Coordinates of C-alpha atoms and ligand atoms in Angstrom, one line a residue:
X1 CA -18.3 11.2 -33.6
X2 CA -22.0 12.3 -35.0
X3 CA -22.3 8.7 -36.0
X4 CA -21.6 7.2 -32.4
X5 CA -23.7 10.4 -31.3
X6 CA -26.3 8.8 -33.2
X7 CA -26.2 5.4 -32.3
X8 CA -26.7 6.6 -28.7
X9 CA -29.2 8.4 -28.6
X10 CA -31.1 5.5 -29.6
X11 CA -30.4 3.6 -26.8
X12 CA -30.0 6.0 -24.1
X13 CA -32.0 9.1 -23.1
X14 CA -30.4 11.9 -24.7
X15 CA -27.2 9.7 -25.8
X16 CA -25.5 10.4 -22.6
X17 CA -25.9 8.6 -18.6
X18 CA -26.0 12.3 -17.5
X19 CA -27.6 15.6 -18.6
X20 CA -25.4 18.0 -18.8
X21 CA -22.8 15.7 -21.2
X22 CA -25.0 15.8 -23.5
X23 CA -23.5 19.4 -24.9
X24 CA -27.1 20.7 -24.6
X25 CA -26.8 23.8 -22.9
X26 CA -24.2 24.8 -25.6
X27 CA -26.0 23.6 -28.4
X28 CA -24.0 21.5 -29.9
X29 CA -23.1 17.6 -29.9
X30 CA -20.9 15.7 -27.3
X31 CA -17.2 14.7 -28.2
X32 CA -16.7 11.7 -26.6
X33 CA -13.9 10.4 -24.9
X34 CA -11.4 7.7 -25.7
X35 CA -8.7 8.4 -23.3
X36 CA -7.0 11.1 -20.9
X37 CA -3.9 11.8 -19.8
X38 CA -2.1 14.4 -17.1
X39 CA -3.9 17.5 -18.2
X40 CA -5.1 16.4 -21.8
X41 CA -8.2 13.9 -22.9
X42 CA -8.4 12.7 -26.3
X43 CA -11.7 12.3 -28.5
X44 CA -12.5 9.1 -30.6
X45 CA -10.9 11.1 -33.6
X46 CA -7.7 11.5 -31.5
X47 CA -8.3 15.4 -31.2
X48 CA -6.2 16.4 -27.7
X49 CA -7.8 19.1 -25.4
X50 CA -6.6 20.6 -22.2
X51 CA -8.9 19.7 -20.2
X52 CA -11.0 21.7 -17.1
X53 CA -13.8 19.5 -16.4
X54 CA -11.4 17.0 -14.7
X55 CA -14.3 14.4 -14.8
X56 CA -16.7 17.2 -12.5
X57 CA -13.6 17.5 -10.0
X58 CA -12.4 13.8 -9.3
X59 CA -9.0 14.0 -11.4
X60 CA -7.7 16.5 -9.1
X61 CA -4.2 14.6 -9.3
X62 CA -4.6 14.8 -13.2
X63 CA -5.4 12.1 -15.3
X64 CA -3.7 8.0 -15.4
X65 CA -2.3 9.6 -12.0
X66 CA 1.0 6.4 -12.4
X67 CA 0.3 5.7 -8.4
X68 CA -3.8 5.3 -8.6
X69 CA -3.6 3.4 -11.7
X70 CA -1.1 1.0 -10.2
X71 CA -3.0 0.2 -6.7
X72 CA -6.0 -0.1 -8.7
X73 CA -4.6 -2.8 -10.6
X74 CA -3.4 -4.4 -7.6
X75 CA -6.7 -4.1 -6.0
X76 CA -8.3 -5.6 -9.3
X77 CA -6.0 -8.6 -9.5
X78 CA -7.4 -10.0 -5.5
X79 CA -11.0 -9.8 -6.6
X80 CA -14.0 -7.2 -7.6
X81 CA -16.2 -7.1 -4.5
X82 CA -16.5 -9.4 -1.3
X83 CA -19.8 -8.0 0.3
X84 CA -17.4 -7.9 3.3
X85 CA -15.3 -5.8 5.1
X86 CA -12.1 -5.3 4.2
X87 CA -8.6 -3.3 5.5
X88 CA -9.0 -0.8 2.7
X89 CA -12.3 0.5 4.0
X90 CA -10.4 1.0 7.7
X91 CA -7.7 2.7 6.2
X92 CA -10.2 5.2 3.8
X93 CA -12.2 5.8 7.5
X94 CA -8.9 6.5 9.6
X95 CA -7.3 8.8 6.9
X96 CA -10.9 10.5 6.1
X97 CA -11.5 11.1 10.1
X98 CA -7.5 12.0 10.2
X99 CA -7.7 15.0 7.8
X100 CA -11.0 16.4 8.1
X101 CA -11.6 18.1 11.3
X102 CA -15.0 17.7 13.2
X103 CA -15.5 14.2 12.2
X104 CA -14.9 11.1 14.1
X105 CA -16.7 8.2 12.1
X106 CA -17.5 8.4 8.3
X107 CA -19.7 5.9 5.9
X108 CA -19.2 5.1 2.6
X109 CA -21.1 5.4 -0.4
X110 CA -21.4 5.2 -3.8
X111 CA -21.9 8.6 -5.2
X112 CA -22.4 12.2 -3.9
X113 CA -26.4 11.9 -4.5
X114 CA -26.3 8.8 -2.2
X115 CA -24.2 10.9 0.4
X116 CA -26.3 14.0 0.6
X117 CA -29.7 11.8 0.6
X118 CA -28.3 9.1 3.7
X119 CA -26.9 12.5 5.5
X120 CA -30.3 14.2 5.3
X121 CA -32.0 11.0 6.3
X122 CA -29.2 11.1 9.4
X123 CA -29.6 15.0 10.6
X124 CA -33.8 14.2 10.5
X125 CA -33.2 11.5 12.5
X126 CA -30.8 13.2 15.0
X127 CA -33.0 15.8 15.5
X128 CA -36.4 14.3 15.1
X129 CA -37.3 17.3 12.7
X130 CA -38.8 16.9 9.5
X131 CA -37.6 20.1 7.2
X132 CA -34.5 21.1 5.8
X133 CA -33.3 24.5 4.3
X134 CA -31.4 24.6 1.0
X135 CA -30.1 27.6 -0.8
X136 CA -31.2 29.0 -4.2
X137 CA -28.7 27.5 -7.0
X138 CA -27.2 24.6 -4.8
X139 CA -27.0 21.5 -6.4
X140 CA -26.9 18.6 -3.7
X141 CA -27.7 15.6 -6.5
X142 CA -30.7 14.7 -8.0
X143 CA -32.5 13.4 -4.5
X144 CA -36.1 14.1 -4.4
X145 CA -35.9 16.7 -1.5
X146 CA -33.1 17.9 -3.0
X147 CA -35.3 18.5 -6.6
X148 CA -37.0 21.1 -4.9
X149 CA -37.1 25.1 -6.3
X150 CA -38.3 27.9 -4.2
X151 CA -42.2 29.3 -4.6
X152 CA -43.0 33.0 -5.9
X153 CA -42.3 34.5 -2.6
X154 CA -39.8 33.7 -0.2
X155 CA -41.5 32.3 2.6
X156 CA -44.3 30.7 0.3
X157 CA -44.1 26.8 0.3
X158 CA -41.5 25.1 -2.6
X159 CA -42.5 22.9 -5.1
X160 CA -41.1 20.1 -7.7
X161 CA -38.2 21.1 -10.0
X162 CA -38.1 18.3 -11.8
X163 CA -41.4 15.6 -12.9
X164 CA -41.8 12.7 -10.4
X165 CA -40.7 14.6 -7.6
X166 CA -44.0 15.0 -4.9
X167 CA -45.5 17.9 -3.5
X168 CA -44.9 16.2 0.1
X169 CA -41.2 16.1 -0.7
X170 CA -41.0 19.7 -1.7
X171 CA -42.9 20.4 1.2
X172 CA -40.5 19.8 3.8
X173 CA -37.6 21.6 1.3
X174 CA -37.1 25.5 2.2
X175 CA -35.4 27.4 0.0
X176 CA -32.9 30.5 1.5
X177 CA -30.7 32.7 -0.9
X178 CA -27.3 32.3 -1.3
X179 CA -25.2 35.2 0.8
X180 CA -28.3 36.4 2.4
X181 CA -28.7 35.2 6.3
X182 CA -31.9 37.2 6.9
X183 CA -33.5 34.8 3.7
X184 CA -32.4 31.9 6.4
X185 CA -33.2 33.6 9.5
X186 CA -36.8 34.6 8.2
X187 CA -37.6 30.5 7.6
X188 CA -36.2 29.7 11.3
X189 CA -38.9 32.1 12.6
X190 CA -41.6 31.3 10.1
X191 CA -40.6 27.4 10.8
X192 CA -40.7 27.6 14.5
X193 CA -38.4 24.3 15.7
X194 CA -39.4 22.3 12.5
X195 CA -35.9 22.3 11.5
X196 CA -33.8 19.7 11.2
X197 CA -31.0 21.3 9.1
X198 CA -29.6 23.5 6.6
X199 CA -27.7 21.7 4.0
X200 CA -24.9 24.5 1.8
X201 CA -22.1 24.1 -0.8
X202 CA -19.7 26.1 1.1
X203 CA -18.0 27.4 -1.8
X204 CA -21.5 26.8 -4.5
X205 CA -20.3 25.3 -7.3
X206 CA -23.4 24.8 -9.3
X207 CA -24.2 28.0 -10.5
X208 CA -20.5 28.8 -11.3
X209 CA -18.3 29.3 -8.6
X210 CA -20.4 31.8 -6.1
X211 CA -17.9 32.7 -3.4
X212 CA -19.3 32.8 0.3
X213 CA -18.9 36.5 1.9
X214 CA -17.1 37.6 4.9
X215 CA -18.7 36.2 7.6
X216 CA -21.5 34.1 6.2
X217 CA -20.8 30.6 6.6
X218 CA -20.0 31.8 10.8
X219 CA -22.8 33.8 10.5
X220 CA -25.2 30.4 9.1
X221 CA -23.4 28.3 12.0
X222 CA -24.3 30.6 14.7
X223 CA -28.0 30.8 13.2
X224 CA -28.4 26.7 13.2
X225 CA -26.8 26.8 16.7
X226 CA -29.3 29.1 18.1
X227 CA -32.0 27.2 16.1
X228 CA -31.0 23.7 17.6
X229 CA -30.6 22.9 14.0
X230 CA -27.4 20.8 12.3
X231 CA -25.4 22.3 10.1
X232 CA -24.1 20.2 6.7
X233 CA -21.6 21.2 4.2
X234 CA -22.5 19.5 0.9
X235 CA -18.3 18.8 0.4
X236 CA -18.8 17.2 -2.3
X237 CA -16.7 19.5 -4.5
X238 CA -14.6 21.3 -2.1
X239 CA -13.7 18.5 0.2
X240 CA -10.1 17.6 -0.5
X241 CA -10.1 20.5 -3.0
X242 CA -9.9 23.7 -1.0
X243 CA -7.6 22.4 1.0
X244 CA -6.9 18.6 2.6
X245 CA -9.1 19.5 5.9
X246 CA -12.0 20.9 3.1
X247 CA -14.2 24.0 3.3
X248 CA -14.7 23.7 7.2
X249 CA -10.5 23.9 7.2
X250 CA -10.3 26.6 4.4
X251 CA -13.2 29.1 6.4
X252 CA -12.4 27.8 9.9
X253 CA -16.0 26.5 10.7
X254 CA -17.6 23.7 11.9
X255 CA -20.0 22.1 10.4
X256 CA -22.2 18.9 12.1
X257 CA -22.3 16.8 9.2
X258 CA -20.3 16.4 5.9
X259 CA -21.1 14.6 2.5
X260 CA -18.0 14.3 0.4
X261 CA -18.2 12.5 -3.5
X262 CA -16.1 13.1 -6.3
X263 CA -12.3 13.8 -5.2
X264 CA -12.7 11.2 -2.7
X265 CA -13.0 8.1 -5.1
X266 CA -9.9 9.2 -7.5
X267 CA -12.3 8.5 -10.0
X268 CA -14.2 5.8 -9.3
X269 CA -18.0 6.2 -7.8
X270 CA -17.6 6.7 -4.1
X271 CA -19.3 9.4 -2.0
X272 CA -19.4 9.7 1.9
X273 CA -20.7 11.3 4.8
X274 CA -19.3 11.8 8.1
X275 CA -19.9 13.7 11.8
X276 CA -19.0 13.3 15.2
X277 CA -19.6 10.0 16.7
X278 CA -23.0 11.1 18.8
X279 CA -24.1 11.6 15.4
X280 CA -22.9 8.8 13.3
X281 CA -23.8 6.4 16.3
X282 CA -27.4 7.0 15.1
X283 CA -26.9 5.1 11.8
X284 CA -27.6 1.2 11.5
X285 CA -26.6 -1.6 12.9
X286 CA -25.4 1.2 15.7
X287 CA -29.0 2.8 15.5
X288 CA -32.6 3.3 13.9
X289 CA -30.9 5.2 11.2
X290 CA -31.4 2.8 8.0
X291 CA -28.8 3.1 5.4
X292 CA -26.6 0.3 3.2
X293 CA -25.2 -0.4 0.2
X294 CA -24.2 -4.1 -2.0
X295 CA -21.0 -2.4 -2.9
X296 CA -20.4 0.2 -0.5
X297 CA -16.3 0.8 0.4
X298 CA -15.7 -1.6 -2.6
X299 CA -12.1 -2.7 -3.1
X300 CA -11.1 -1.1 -6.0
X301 CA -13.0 2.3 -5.5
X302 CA -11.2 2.6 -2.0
X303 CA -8.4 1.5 -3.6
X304 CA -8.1 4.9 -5.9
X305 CA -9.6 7.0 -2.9
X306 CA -6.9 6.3 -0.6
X307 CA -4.1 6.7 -2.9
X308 CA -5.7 9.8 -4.1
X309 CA -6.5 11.3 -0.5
X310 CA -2.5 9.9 0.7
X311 CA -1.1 11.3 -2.1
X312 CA -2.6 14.8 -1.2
X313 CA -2.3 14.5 2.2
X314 CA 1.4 13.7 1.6
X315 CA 1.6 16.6 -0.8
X316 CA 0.2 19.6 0.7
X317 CA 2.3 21.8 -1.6
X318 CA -0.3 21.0 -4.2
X319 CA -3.0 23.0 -2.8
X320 CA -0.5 26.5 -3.3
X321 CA 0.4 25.2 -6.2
X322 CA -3.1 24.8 -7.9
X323 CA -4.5 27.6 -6.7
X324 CA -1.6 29.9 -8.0
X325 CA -2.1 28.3 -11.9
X326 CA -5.8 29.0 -11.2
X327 CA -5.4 32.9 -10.3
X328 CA -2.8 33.2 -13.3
X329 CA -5.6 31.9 -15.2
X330 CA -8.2 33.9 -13.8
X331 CA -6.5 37.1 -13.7
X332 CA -5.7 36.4 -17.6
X333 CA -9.1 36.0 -18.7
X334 CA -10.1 39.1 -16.7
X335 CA -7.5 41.3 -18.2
X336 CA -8.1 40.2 -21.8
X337 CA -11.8 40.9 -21.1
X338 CA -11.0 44.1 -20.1
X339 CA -8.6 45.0 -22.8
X340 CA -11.4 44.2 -24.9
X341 CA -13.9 45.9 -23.1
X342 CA -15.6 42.9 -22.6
X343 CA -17.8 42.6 -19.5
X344 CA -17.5 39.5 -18.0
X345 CA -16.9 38.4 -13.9
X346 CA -14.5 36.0 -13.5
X347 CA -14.9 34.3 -9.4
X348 CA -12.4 32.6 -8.2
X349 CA -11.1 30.4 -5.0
X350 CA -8.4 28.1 -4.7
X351 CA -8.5 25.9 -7.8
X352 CA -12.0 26.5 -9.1
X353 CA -13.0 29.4 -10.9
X354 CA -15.9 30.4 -13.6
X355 CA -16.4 33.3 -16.0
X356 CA -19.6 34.5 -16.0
X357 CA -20.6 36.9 -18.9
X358 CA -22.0 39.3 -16.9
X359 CA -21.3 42.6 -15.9
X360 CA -22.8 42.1 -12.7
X361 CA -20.7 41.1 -9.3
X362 CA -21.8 37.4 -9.2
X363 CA -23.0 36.8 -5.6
X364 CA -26.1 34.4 -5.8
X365 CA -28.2 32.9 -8.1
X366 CA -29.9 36.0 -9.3
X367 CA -26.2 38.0 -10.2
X368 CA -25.2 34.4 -11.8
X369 CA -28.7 34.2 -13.6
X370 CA -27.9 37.2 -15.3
X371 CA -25.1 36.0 -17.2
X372 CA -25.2 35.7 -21.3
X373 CA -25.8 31.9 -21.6
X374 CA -25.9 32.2 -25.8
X375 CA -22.7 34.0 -25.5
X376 CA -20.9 31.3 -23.0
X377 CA -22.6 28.3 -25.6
X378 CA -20.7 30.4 -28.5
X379 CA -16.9 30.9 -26.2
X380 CA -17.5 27.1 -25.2
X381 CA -17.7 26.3 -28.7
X382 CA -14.8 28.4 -30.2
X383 CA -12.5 27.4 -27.3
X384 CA -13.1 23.4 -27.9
X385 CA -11.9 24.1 -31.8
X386 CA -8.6 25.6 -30.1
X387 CA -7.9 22.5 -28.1
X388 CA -9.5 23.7 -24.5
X389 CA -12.1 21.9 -23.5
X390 CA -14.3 23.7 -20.9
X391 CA -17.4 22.4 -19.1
X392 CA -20.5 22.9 -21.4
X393 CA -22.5 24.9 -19.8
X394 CA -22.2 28.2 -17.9
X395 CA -23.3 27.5 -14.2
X396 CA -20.3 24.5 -14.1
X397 CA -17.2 25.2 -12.4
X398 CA -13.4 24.7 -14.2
X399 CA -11.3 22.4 -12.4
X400 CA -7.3 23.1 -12.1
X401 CA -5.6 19.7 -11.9
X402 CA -1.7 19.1 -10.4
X403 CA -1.0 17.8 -13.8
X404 CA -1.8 21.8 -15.5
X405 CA 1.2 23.2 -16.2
X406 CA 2.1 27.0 -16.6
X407 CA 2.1 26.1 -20.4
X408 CA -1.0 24.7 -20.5
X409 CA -2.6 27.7 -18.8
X410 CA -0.5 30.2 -21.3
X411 CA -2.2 28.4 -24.1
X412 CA -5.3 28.5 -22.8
X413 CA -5.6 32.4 -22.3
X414 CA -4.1 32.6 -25.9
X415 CA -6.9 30.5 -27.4
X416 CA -9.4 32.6 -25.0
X417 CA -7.6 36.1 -26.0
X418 CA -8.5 34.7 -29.7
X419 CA -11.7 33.7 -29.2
X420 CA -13.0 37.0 -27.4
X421 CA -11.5 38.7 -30.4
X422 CA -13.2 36.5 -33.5
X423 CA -16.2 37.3 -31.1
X424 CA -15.9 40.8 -30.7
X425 CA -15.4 41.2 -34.9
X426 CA -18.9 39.0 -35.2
X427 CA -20.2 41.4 -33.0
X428 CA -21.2 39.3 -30.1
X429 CA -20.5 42.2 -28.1
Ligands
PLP501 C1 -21.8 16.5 -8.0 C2 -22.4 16.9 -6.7 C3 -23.3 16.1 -6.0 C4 -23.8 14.8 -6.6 O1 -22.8 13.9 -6.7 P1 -23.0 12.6 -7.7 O2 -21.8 11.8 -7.4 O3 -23.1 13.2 -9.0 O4 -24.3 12.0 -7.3 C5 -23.8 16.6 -4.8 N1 -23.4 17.8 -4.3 C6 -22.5 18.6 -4.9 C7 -22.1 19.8 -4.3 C8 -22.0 18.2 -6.2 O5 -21.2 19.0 -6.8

């Protein structure tokens, strides 16, 4: 594995076509992957993990899901991509616009980046106001407004988080805290009618799982209402994950535009956004909204995505069911923690979770900044040489799949009770 580790990192920045596989933030080198199955991928040295990434969220169904992988190949066999429209997209937009309430039209991209960027573009346009407000420890892809990290003080102006990304971008990016509405309300008053929207993970995702208070997310409608302001949910993790309506189904509250990526594609690159028609009616050839894409609603992508999205929507049981194996799984990594007098703050909703290991209640990105990252890089580590692969780094989300079983989580809180114990006797805490 070093060996292919080696070869591309020649070739490729930092061997990987994304950051955070690169095994950096746990200090230690990528496995990579030959092949997955159900619950379980397999290295190139045929090692089997149970696996919680889930590909970021996509595999939702599990992995070689039998009914995606045959409609895919049926897809493949009538041709790649036709530049044209075809059933398949119809059928993804009436199913999409079926489940999800407060939408009415959706478009299709090719990733969630491409989704959050067109849907920005959109709520601008709608509104004919130039700034948005983003929250602390959001990540809404790697868009150059979204690049943007808050200034010393709260109302002072952003800037940059990442080279290449302009001061006049960052400019027109506010940042509010997570869980605090008076961090939001303050930049309404400071930003007298210059807002176009506030964009939120409804559950964050991106900082670990950061749960929204009582209250917040009704709270943060009623603020953009008053504001004349839209409203988007960044769904691109909890949209067909919380439950088959998403996080404006799960909370009961409506948001004006949503951007949806991973699940949605049954792993293949697709992202999309969606509103209510006066919205969507804005975006080209309807209206002065330019947005397109060469292989937007491709054939084979929609092909996964609507099997994937049927297969939930014909299978609501699965959402009980995923969240249950997730709490049994939570609630065993908090109580070995606590046997072992280990502080750590496990969050939890629905079929994601995250231990942090922190004492602290994690609430924002402050409480979730104050977790151990050497000490996550050293669990990560020990729990991959027991067969569970986690996401490698701390502020990631784990993923419960259909295809976990009750034995897979038992195993994994054995290999976890293990590893806090080797831990604890090298002193780690
Ligand atoms: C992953 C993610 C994105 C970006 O999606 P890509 O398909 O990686 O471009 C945007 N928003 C959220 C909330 C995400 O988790």
């Amino acid at each position: 594995m070093s060996e292919l580790f080696e070869r591309a990192k020649k070739v490729m920045p930092g061997g990987v076509n994304s950051p955070v596989r690169s095994f950096k933030a746990v200090g230690t080198e990528p496995i990579f992957i030959k092949r997955a199955d159900g619950s379980k991928i397999y290295d190139v040295d045929d090692n089997e993990y149970i696996d919680y990434v889930c590909s970021w969220g996509p595999m939702i169904l599990g992995h070689n899901y039998p009914l995606i992988e045959k409609e895919v190949s049926k897809a493949v066999k009538g041709g790649l991509s036709f530049g044209a429209p075809t059933e398949k997209e119809v059928i993804m937009a009436e199913l999409i616009t079926s489940v999800v309430p407060n939408i009415d039209m959706v478009r299709m991209v090719n990733s969630g980046t491409e989704a959050v960027m067109s849907a920005l573009r959109l709520a601008r346009g709608f509104t004919k106001k130039d700034k948005i407000i983003k929250f602390n420890g959001c990540y809404h892809g790697h868009a150059d407004s979204m690049l943007v990290r808050a200034g010393s003080g709260a109302l002072t102006l952003s800037n940059p988080d990442s080279l290449g990304v302009t001061n006049e971008h960052a400019k027109n990016t506010l940042i509010a805290d997570y869980n605090d509405i008076d961090s939001v309300l303050q930049l309404f008053k400071a930003n007298k009618n210059e807002i176009a929207a506030v964009i939120i993970e409804p559950v964050a995702a991106n900082m670990g799982v950061v749960l929204p208070e009582k209250d917040f997310l009704h709270k943060l409608r009623k603020l953009c209402d008053d504001h004349n302001a839209l409203l988007i949910f960044d769904e691109v993790i909890t949209g067909f994950r919380l439950s088959i309506g998403g996080a404006q189904e799960f909370f009961d509250v409506k948001a004006d535009i949503v951007t949806f990526g991973k699940i949605i594609g049954g792993g293949m690159p697709v992202g999309a956004y969606g509103a209510r028609r006066e919205i969507m009616e804005l975006i080209a050839p309807l209206g002065g909204v330019y947005q397109a894409g060469t292989l937007s609603g491709n054939p084979i992508a929609m092909a996964a995505g609507v099997t994937q999205l049927s297969t939930l929507q014909e299978n609501k049981e699965i959402y009980q069911k995923i969240s249950m194996l997730a709490e049994k799984l939570a609630d065993g990594l908090k109580k070995t923690a606590m046997e072992l007098k280990i502080p750590i703050c496990v969050n939890k909703i629905g079929s994601l979770l995250c231990v942090f290991f922190t004492g602290e209640t994690v609430k924002d990105f402050k409480t979730a900044k104050t977790s151990n990252t050497e000490l996550y890089a050293r669990y990560f580590n020990l729990m991959l040489k027991n067969g569970i692969y986690l996401a490698p780094a701390q502020f990631e989300a784990m993923f419960v799949s259909n295809a976990h079983s009750e034995e897979d989580i038992n195993k994994t809180l054995e290999a976890s009770q293990k590893v806090l114990i080797d831990m604890k006797n090298e002193g780690a805490f």
